[in-house]
Structure formats: C-alpha cells, structure tokens
C-alpha cells in the first residue's frame, strides 16, 4: 500500500531503513532517479535524514544523492516490507526508489 509518511515519522523510518540496509544493501532501479545514474541497477547502501539541515541523503554504490528540503515521502509497504519510495523535494523534483527485492523495515 502506498502511504505518505508524516514528517514527524521520517527520522524513525530512515533510521530503521538504514539499519536494514547496513545488514543487507538493496538493489534499486536507476531509471526512477531524476538524474542520470550509470547502469540499470545500483546498490542502495544507506538512507539518512540530517536533523539540522533537513536533507535526505541516499548513499548509493559510488554515488551520493541528496534530496534537499524534502517535502513529501511516500512509501509502498506490504506489512513491514518496503517495496519502493517516492521522494519529493521543495522544487517538486521526484525520485522513485524501486527496490528489486523488498527490504524489511520494522516500524
């Protein structure tokens, strides 16, 4: 189910996601990102929210993608399995993070 996360839930969600990714990085489809990334798939290693700047950082294999001033975060969860995310920044730029295998995110 696609759900918009409340801003107050972002720190907890991204902390849980980063913990899950530390145990098992996830392969994501590169075509969903707003900018060109090499290849068709890339490893998502971490996702963190900076509490001071409010920036969301996605650490990808060989790349770092910053979502400056995120405005909305949508997640496609099936129970505690994350299938995808849509990240919308202040300029309405959207990144679609589609995982090839769901990641368990205990909420």
CSV table of N, CA, C and O in Angstrom, one decimal:
chain,number,residue,atom,x,y,z
A,1,UNK,N,0.8,-1.2,0.0
A,1,UNK,CA,0.0,0.0,0.0
A,1,UNK,C,0.9,1.2,0.0
A,1,UNK,O,1.9,1.3,0.7
A,2,UNK,N,0.6,2.2,-0.8
A,2,UNK,CA,1.3,3.5,-0.9
A,2,UNK,C,0.8,4.4,0.2
A,2,UNK,O,-0.4,4.7,0.3
A,3,UNK,N,1.7,4.9,1.0
A,3,UNK,CA,1.4,5.7,2.2
A,3,UNK,C,2.3,6.9,2.2
A,3,UNK,O,3.5,6.8,2.0
A,4,UNK,N,1.7,8.1,2.5
A,4,UNK,CA,2.5,9.3,2.7
A,4,UNK,C,3.0,9.3,4.2
A,4,UNK,O,2.1,9.2,5.1
A,5,UNK,N,4.3,9.3,4.4
A,5,UNK,CA,4.8,9.4,5.8
A,5,UNK,C,4.6,10.8,6.3
A,5,UNK,O,4.9,11.8,5.7
A,6,UNK,N,4.2,10.9,7.6
A,6,UNK,CA,4.2,12.2,8.3
A,6,UNK,C,5.6,12.6,8.5
A,6,UNK,O,6.5,11.8,8.8
A,7,UNK,N,5.9,13.9,8.4
A,7,UNK,CA,7.2,14.4,8.6
A,7,UNK,C,7.8,14.0,9.9
A,7,UNK,O,9.0,13.7,10.1
A,8,UNK,N,7.0,13.9,11.0
A,8,UNK,CA,7.5,13.5,12.3
A,8,UNK,C,8.0,12.1,12.3
A,8,UNK,O,8.7,11.7,13.2
A,9,UNK,N,7.5,11.2,11.3
A,9,UNK,CA,7.9,9.8,11.3
A,9,UNK,C,9.2,9.6,10.5
A,9,UNK,O,9.7,8.5,10.5
A,10,UNK,N,9.6,10.6,9.7
A,10,UNK,CA,10.8,10.5,8.9
A,10,UNK,C,12.0,10.0,9.6
A,10,UNK,O,12.7,9.1,9.2
A,11,UNK,N,12.4,10.7,10.7
A,11,UNK,CA,13.7,10.3,11.4
A,11,UNK,C,13.7,8.8,11.8
A,11,UNK,O,14.6,8.1,11.5
A,12,UNK,N,12.6,8.3,12.4
A,12,UNK,CA,12.5,6.9,12.8
A,12,UNK,C,12.5,6.0,11.6
A,12,UNK,O,13.2,5.0,11.6
A,13,UNK,N,11.8,6.3,10.5
A,13,UNK,CA,11.7,5.5,9.4
A,13,UNK,C,13.1,5.3,8.7
A,13,UNK,O,13.5,4.2,8.4
A,14,UNK,N,13.8,6.5,8.5
A,14,UNK,CA,15.1,6.4,7.8
A,14,UNK,C,16.1,5.8,8.7
A,14,UNK,O,17.0,5.1,8.2
A,15,UNK,N,16.0,5.9,10.0
A,15,UNK,CA,17.0,5.2,10.9
A,15,UNK,C,16.7,3.7,10.8
A,15,UNK,O,17.7,2.9,10.7
A,16,UNK,N,15.5,3.2,10.7
A,16,UNK,CA,15.2,1.8,10.6
A,16,UNK,C,15.6,1.3,9.2
A,16,UNK,O,16.2,0.2,9.1
A,17,UNK,N,15.4,2.1,8.2
A,17,UNK,CA,15.8,1.7,6.8
A,17,UNK,C,17.3,1.6,6.7
A,17,UNK,O,17.8,0.6,6.2
A,18,UNK,N,18.0,2.5,7.3
A,18,UNK,CA,19.5,2.5,7.3
A,18,UNK,C,20.0,1.3,8.0
A,18,UNK,O,21.0,0.6,7.6
A,19,UNK,N,19.4,0.9,9.1
A,19,UNK,CA,19.8,-0.3,9.9
A,19,UNK,C,19.6,-1.5,9.0
A,19,UNK,O,20.4,-2.4,9.0
A,20,UNK,N,18.5,-1.6,8.4
A,20,UNK,CA,18.2,-2.8,7.5
A,20,UNK,C,19.2,-2.8,6.3
A,20,UNK,O,19.6,-3.9,6.0
A,21,UNK,N,19.5,-1.7,5.7
A,21,UNK,CA,20.4,-1.7,4.6
A,21,UNK,C,21.9,-2.0,5.0
A,21,UNK,O,22.6,-2.5,4.2
A,22,UNK,N,22.2,-1.6,6.3
A,22,UNK,CA,23.5,-2.0,6.8
A,22,UNK,C,23.7,-3.5,6.8
A,22,UNK,O,24.8,-4.0,6.6
A,23,UNK,N,22.6,-4.2,7.2
A,23,UNK,CA,22.7,-5.7,7.2
A,23,UNK,C,22.6,-6.3,5.8
A,23,UNK,O,23.2,-7.3,5.6
A,24,UNK,N,21.8,-5.6,4.9
A,24,UNK,CA,21.7,-6.2,3.6
A,24,UNK,C,21.4,-5.0,2.6
A,24,UNK,O,20.2,-4.6,2.5
A,25,UNK,N,22.4,-4.5,1.9
A,25,UNK,CA,22.1,-3.5,0.9
A,25,UNK,C,21.0,-4.0,-0.1
A,25,UNK,O,20.9,-5.2,-0.4
A,26,UNK,N,20.3,-3.0,-0.7
A,26,UNK,CA,19.3,-3.3,-1.7
A,26,UNK,C,19.6,-2.8,-3.1
A,26,UNK,O,20.2,-1.8,-3.2
A,27,UNK,N,19.3,-3.6,-4.0
A,27,UNK,CA,19.4,-3.3,-5.4
A,27,UNK,C,18.2,-2.4,-5.9
A,27,UNK,O,17.1,-2.8,-5.6
A,28,UNK,N,18.5,-1.3,-6.5
A,28,UNK,CA,17.4,-0.4,-6.9
A,28,UNK,C,17.6,-0.1,-8.4
A,28,UNK,O,18.7,-0.1,-8.9
A,29,UNK,N,16.4,0.2,-9.0
A,29,UNK,CA,16.4,0.6,-10.4
A,29,UNK,C,16.8,2.0,-10.6
A,29,UNK,O,16.3,2.9,-9.9
A,30,UNK,N,17.8,2.3,-11.4
A,30,UNK,CA,18.3,3.7,-11.6
A,30,UNK,C,17.4,4.6,-12.4
A,30,UNK,O,17.5,5.8,-12.4
A,31,UNK,N,16.5,4.0,-13.2
A,31,UNK,CA,15.6,4.8,-14.0
A,31,UNK,C,14.6,5.7,-13.3
A,31,UNK,O,14.1,6.7,-13.9
A,32,UNK,N,14.4,5.5,-12.0
A,32,UNK,CA,13.5,6.3,-11.2
A,32,UNK,C,14.1,7.6,-10.7
A,32,UNK,O,13.4,8.4,-10.1
A,33,UNK,N,15.4,7.8,-10.8
A,33,UNK,CA,16.0,8.9,-10.3
A,33,UNK,C,15.9,10.1,-11.3
A,33,UNK,O,16.0,9.9,-12.5
A,34,UNK,N,15.9,11.3,-10.7
A,34,UNK,CA,15.7,12.5,-11.5
A,34,UNK,C,17.0,12.8,-12.4
A,34,UNK,O,16.9,13.4,-13.4
A,35,UNK,N,18.1,12.3,-12.0
A,35,UNK,CA,19.3,12.5,-12.8
A,35,UNK,C,19.9,11.2,-13.3
A,35,UNK,O,19.5,10.1,-12.7
A,36,UNK,N,20.7,11.2,-14.3
A,36,UNK,CA,21.3,10.0,-14.8
A,36,UNK,C,22.3,9.3,-13.9
A,36,UNK,O,23.1,10.0,-13.3
A,37,UNK,N,22.1,8.1,-13.7
A,37,UNK,CA,23.0,7.2,-12.9
A,37,UNK,C,23.5,6.1,-13.8
A,37,UNK,O,22.7,5.7,-14.7
A,38,UNK,N,24.7,5.6,-13.6
A,38,UNK,CA,25.2,4.6,-14.5
A,38,UNK,C,24.5,3.3,-14.3
A,38,UNK,O,24.1,2.9,-13.2
A,39,UNK,N,24.3,2.6,-15.4
A,39,UNK,CA,23.7,1.2,-15.3
A,39,UNK,C,22.2,1.2,-15.1
A,39,UNK,O,21.6,2.3,-15.1
A,40,UNK,N,21.7,0.0,-15.0
A,40,UNK,CA,20.2,-0.2,-14.8
A,40,UNK,C,19.9,-0.4,-13.3
A,40,UNK,O,18.8,-0.1,-12.9
A,41,UNK,N,20.9,-0.9,-12.6
A,41,UNK,CA,20.7,-1.2,-11.2
A,41,UNK,C,21.9,-0.6,-10.4
A,41,UNK,O,23.0,-0.6,-10.9
A,42,UNK,N,21.6,-0.2,-9.2
A,42,UNK,CA,22.7,0.2,-8.3
A,42,UNK,C,22.3,-0.2,-6.9
A,42,UNK,O,21.1,-0.3,-6.5
A,43,UNK,N,23.3,-0.3,-6.0
A,43,UNK,CA,23.1,-0.7,-4.6
A,43,UNK,C,22.8,0.5,-3.8
A,43,UNK,O,23.5,1.5,-3.8
A,44,UNK,N,21.7,0.4,-3.0
A,44,UNK,CA,21.3,1.4,-2.0
A,44,UNK,C,21.9,0.9,-0.7
A,44,UNK,O,21.6,-0.1,-0.2
A,45,UNK,N,22.9,1.7,-0.2
A,45,UNK,CA,23.6,1.3,1.0
A,45,UNK,C,23.1,1.9,2.3
A,45,UNK,O,23.2,1.4,3.3
A,46,UNK,N,22.5,3.1,2.1
A,46,UNK,CA,22.0,3.9,3.3
A,46,UNK,C,21.1,5.0,2.9
A,46,UNK,O,21.1,5.5,1.8
A,47,UNK,N,20.2,5.3,3.8
A,47,UNK,CA,19.3,6.5,3.7
A,47,UNK,C,19.2,7.2,5.0
A,47,UNK,O,18.8,6.6,6.0
A,48,UNK,N,19.7,8.4,5.0
A,48,UNK,CA,19.7,9.1,6.3
A,48,UNK,C,19.1,10.5,6.2
A,48,UNK,O,19.3,11.2,5.2
A,49,UNK,N,18.5,11.0,7.3
A,49,UNK,CA,17.9,12.3,7.3
A,49,UNK,C,18.8,13.1,8.3
A,49,UNK,O,18.9,12.7,9.5
A,50,UNK,N,19.3,14.3,7.9
A,50,UNK,CA,20.1,15.2,8.7
A,50,UNK,C,19.1,16.0,9.5
A,50,UNK,O,18.4,16.8,8.9
A,51,UNK,N,19.1,15.9,10.8
A,51,UNK,CA,18.1,16.7,11.6
A,51,UNK,C,18.3,18.2,11.6
A,51,UNK,O,17.3,18.9,11.7
A,52,UNK,N,19.5,18.6,11.3
A,52,UNK,CA,19.8,20.0,11.3
A,52,UNK,C,19.4,20.7,10.0
A,52,UNK,O,18.7,21.7,9.9
A,53,UNK,N,19.9,20.1,8.9
A,53,UNK,CA,19.7,20.7,7.6
A,53,UNK,C,18.3,20.2,7.0
A,53,UNK,O,17.8,20.9,6.1
A,54,UNK,N,17.8,19.1,7.5
A,54,UNK,CA,16.6,18.5,6.9
A,54,UNK,C,16.8,17.8,5.6
A,54,UNK,O,15.9,17.3,4.9
A,55,UNK,N,18.1,17.7,5.1
A,55,UNK,CA,18.4,17.0,3.9
A,55,UNK,C,18.3,15.5,4.1
A,55,UNK,O,18.7,14.9,5.1
A,56,UNK,N,17.9,14.8,3.0
A,56,UNK,CA,17.8,13.4,3.0
A,56,UNK,C,19.0,12.9,2.1
A,56,UNK,O,19.1,13.4,0.9
A,57,UNK,N,19.8,12.1,2.6
A,57,UNK,CA,21.0,11.6,1.8
A,57,UNK,C,20.8,10.1,1.5
A,57,UNK,O,20.5,9.3,2.4
A,58,UNK,N,20.9,9.8,0.3
A,58,UNK,CA,20.8,8.4,-0.2
A,58,UNK,C,22.3,8.0,-0.6
A,58,UNK,O,22.8,8.7,-1.5
A,59,UNK,N,22.8,7.0,0.1
A,59,UNK,CA,24.2,6.6,-0.3
A,59,UNK,C,24.0,5.4,-1.2
A,59,UNK,O,23.5,4.3,-0.8
A,60,UNK,N,24.4,5.6,-2.4
A,60,UNK,CA,24.3,4.6,-3.5
A,60,UNK,C,25.7,4.1,-3.8
A,60,UNK,O,26.7,4.8,-3.5
A,61,UNK,N,25.8,3.0,-4.4
A,61,UNK,CA,27.1,2.4,-4.7
A,61,UNK,C,27.8,3.4,-5.7
A,61,UNK,O,27.4,3.6,-6.8
A,62,UNK,N,28.9,4.1,-5.2
A,62,UNK,CA,29.6,5.0,-6.0
A,62,UNK,C,29.0,6.4,-6.2
A,62,UNK,O,29.5,7.2,-6.9
A,63,UNK,N,27.8,6.6,-5.6
A,63,UNK,CA,27.1,7.9,-5.7
A,63,UNK,C,26.5,8.3,-4.4
A,63,UNK,O,26.2,7.5,-3.5
A,64,UNK,N,26.3,9.6,-4.3
A,64,UNK,CA,25.6,10.1,-3.1
A,64,UNK,C,24.5,11.0,-3.7
A,64,UNK,O,24.8,12.0,-4.4
A,65,UNK,N,23.3,10.8,-3.3
A,65,UNK,CA,22.2,11.6,-3.9
A,65,UNK,C,21.5,12.3,-2.7
A,65,UNK,O,21.1,11.7,-1.7
A,66,UNK,N,21.5,13.6,-2.8
A,66,UNK,CA,20.9,14.5,-1.8
A,66,UNK,C,19.5,14.9,-2.2
A,66,UNK,O,19.4,15.4,-3.4
A,67,UNK,N,18.6,14.8,-1.4
A,67,UNK,CA,17.2,15.4,-1.6
A,67,UNK,C,17.2,16.6,-0.7
A,67,UNK,O,17.0,16.4,0.5
A,68,UNK,N,17.3,17.7,-1.3
A,68,UNK,CA,17.4,19.0,-0.5
A,68,UNK,C,15.9,19.4,-0.2
A,68,UNK,O,15.1,19.5,-1.0
A,69,UNK,N,15.7,19.7,1.1
A,69,UNK,CA,14.4,20.2,1.6
A,69,UNK,C,13.3,19.3,1.1
A,69,UNK,O,12.4,19.7,0.4
A,70,UNK,N,13.4,18.0,1.5
A,70,UNK,CA,12.3,17.1,1.1
A,70,UNK,C,10.9,17.6,1.7
A,70,UNK,O,10.9,18.2,2.8
A,71,UNK,N,10.0,17.5,0.8
A,71,UNK,CA,8.6,18.0,1.1
A,71,UNK,C,7.7,16.8,1.5
A,71,UNK,O,6.8,17.0,2.3
A,72,UNK,N,7.8,15.7,0.7
A,72,UNK,CA,6.9,14.6,0.9
A,72,UNK,C,7.7,13.3,0.7
A,72,UNK,O,8.6,13.2,-0.1
A,73,UNK,N,7.3,12.3,1.5
A,73,UNK,CA,7.9,11.0,1.4
A,73,UNK,C,6.7,10.0,1.3
A,73,UNK,O,5.9,10.0,2.2
A,74,UNK,N,6.7,9.2,0.2
A,74,UNK,CA,5.7,8.2,0.1
A,74,UNK,C,6.4,6.9,0.1
A,74,UNK,O,7.5,6.7,-0.5
A,75,UNK,N,5.8,5.9,0.8
A,75,UNK,CA,6.4,4.5,0.8
A,75,UNK,C,5.4,3.5,0.4
A,75,UNK,O,4.2,3.7,0.7
A,76,UNK,N,5.8,2.5,-0.3
A,76,UNK,CA,5.0,1.4,-0.7
A,76,UNK,C,5.4,0.2,0.2
A,76,UNK,O,6.5,-0.4,0.0
A,77,UNK,N,4.6,0.0,1.3
A,77,UNK,CA,4.9,-1.1,2.2
A,77,UNK,C,3.8,-2.2,2.1
A,77,UNK,O,2.6,-1.9,1.9
A,78,UNK,N,4.3,-3.4,2.3
A,78,UNK,CA,3.4,-4.6,2.4
A,78,UNK,C,3.7,-5.1,3.8
A,78,UNK,O,4.7,-5.9,3.9
A,79,UNK,N,3.0,-4.8,4.8
A,79,UNK,CA,3.3,-5.1,6.2
A,79,UNK,C,4.6,-4.3,6.5
A,79,UNK,O,4.6,-3.1,6.5
A,80,UNK,N,5.7,-5.0,6.9
A,80,UNK,CA,6.9,-4.3,7.2
A,80,UNK,C,7.9,-4.4,6.1
A,80,UNK,O,9.1,-4.2,6.3
A,81,UNK,N,7.5,-4.8,4.8
A,81,UNK,CA,8.4,-4.9,3.7
A,81,UNK,C,8.3,-3.7,2.8
A,81,UNK,O,7.2,-3.4,2.3
A,82,UNK,N,9.4,-3.0,2.6
A,82,UNK,CA,9.4,-1.8,1.8
A,82,UNK,C,9.7,-2.2,0.3
A,82,UNK,O,10.7,-2.9,0.1
A,83,UNK,N,8.8,-1.8,-0.6
A,83,UNK,CA,9.0,-2.2,-2.0
A,83,UNK,C,9.5,-1.0,-2.8
A,83,UNK,O,10.2,-1.1,-3.7
A,84,UNK,N,9.1,0.3,-2.4
A,84,UNK,CA,9.5,1.5,-3.1
A,84,UNK,C,9.3,2.7,-2.3
A,84,UNK,O,8.5,2.7,-1.3
A,85,UNK,N,9.9,3.8,-2.7
A,85,UNK,CA,9.7,5.1,-2.1
A,85,UNK,C,9.6,6.1,-3.2
A,85,UNK,O,10.3,6.0,-4.2
A,86,UNK,N,8.9,7.2,-2.9
A,86,UNK,CA,8.8,8.4,-3.8
A,86,UNK,C,9.2,9.5,-2.9
A,86,UNK,O,8.6,9.8,-1.9
A,87,UNK,N,10.3,10.2,-3.3
A,87,UNK,CA,10.8,11.4,-2.5
A,87,UNK,C,10.6,12.6,-3.3
A,87,UNK,O,11.0,12.7,-4.5
A,88,UNK,N,9.9,13.6,-2.7
A,88,UNK,CA,9.6,14.9,-3.4
A,88,UNK,C,10.3,16.0,-2.7
A,88,UNK,O,10.1,16.2,-1.5
A,89,UNK,N,11.0,16.8,-3.5
A,89,UNK,CA,11.7,17.9,-2.8
A,89,UNK,C,10.9,19.2,-3.0
A,89,UNK,O,9.9,19.2,-3.6
A,90,UNK,N,11.5,20.3,-2.5
A,90,UNK,CA,10.8,21.6,-2.5
A,90,UNK,C,10.5,22.1,-3.9
A,90,UNK,O,9.6,22.9,-4.1
A,91,UNK,N,11.3,21.7,-4.8
A,91,UNK,CA,11.2,22.1,-6.2
A,91,UNK,C,10.3,21.1,-7.0
A,91,UNK,O,10.3,21.2,-8.3
A,92,UNK,N,9.6,20.2,-6.3
A,92,UNK,CA,8.7,19.2,-6.9
A,92,UNK,C,9.5,18.2,-7.8
A,92,UNK,O,8.9,17.5,-8.5
A,93,UNK,N,10.8,18.1,-7.6
A,93,UNK,CA,11.6,17.1,-8.2
A,93,UNK,C,11.3,15.7,-7.5
A,93,UNK,O,11.3,15.7,-6.3
A,94,UNK,N,11.0,14.7,-8.3
A,94,UNK,CA,10.7,13.4,-7.7
A,94,UNK,C,11.7,12.3,-8.0
A,94,UNK,O,12.1,12.2,-9.2
A,95,UNK,N,12.1,11.6,-7.0
A,95,UNK,CA,12.9,10.4,-7.2
A,95,UNK,C,12.1,9.2,-6.8
A,95,UNK,O,11.5,9.2,-5.7
A,96,UNK,N,12.1,8.2,-7.6
A,96,UNK,CA,11.4,7.0,-7.4
A,96,UNK,C,12.5,5.9,-7.1
A,96,UNK,O,13.3,5.6,-7.9
A,97,UNK,N,12.4,5.4,-5.9
A,97,UNK,CA,13.4,4.4,-5.5
A,97,UNK,C,12.7,3.1,-5.5
A,97,UNK,O,11.8,2.8,-4.6
A,98,UNK,N,12.9,2.3,-6.5
A,98,UNK,CA,12.2,1.0,-6.6
A,98,UNK,C,13.2,-0.1,-6.3
A,98,UNK,O,14.2,-0.3,-7.0
A,99,UNK,N,12.9,-0.9,-5.3
A,99,UNK,CA,13.8,-2.0,-4.8
A,99,UNK,C,13.5,-3.3,-5.6
A,99,UNK,O,12.3,-3.6,-5.8
A,100,UNK,N,14.5,-4.0,-6.0
A,100,UNK,CA,14.3,-5.2,-6.7
A,100,UNK,C,13.8,-6.3,-5.8
A,100,UNK,O,13.2,-7.3,-6.3
A,101,UNK,N,14.2,-6.3,-4.6
A,101,UNK,CA,13.8,-7.2,-3.6
A,101,UNK,C,13.4,-6.4,-2.3
A,101,UNK,O,14.2,-5.5,-1.9
A,102,UNK,N,12.2,-6.6,-1.8
A,102,UNK,CA,11.8,-5.7,-0.7
A,102,UNK,C,12.7,-5.8,0.5
A,102,UNK,O,13.4,-6.8,0.7
A,103,UNK,N,12.8,-4.8,1.3
A,103,UNK,CA,13.6,-4.7,2.5
A,103,UNK,C,12.7,-4.6,3.7
A,103,UNK,O,11.7,-3.9,3.7
A,104,UNK,N,13.0,-5.4,4.7
A,104,UNK,CA,12.2,-5.4,5.9
A,104,UNK,C,12.6,-4.2,6.8
A,104,UNK,O,13.7,-4.1,7.1
A,105,UNK,N,11.6,-3.4,7.0
A,105,UNK,CA,11.8,-2.2,7.8
A,105,UNK,C,10.8,-2.3,9.0
A,105,UNK,O,9.6,-2.2,8.8
A,106,UNK,N,11.3,-2.6,10.2
A,106,UNK,CA,10.5,-2.7,11.3
A,106,UNK,C,10.1,-1.3,11.8
A,106,UNK,O,10.9,-0.6,12.2
A,107,UNK,N,8.8,-1.1,11.8
A,107,UNK,CA,8.3,0.3,12.2
A,107,UNK,C,7.9,0.3,13.6
A,107,UNK,O,7.5,-0.6,14.2
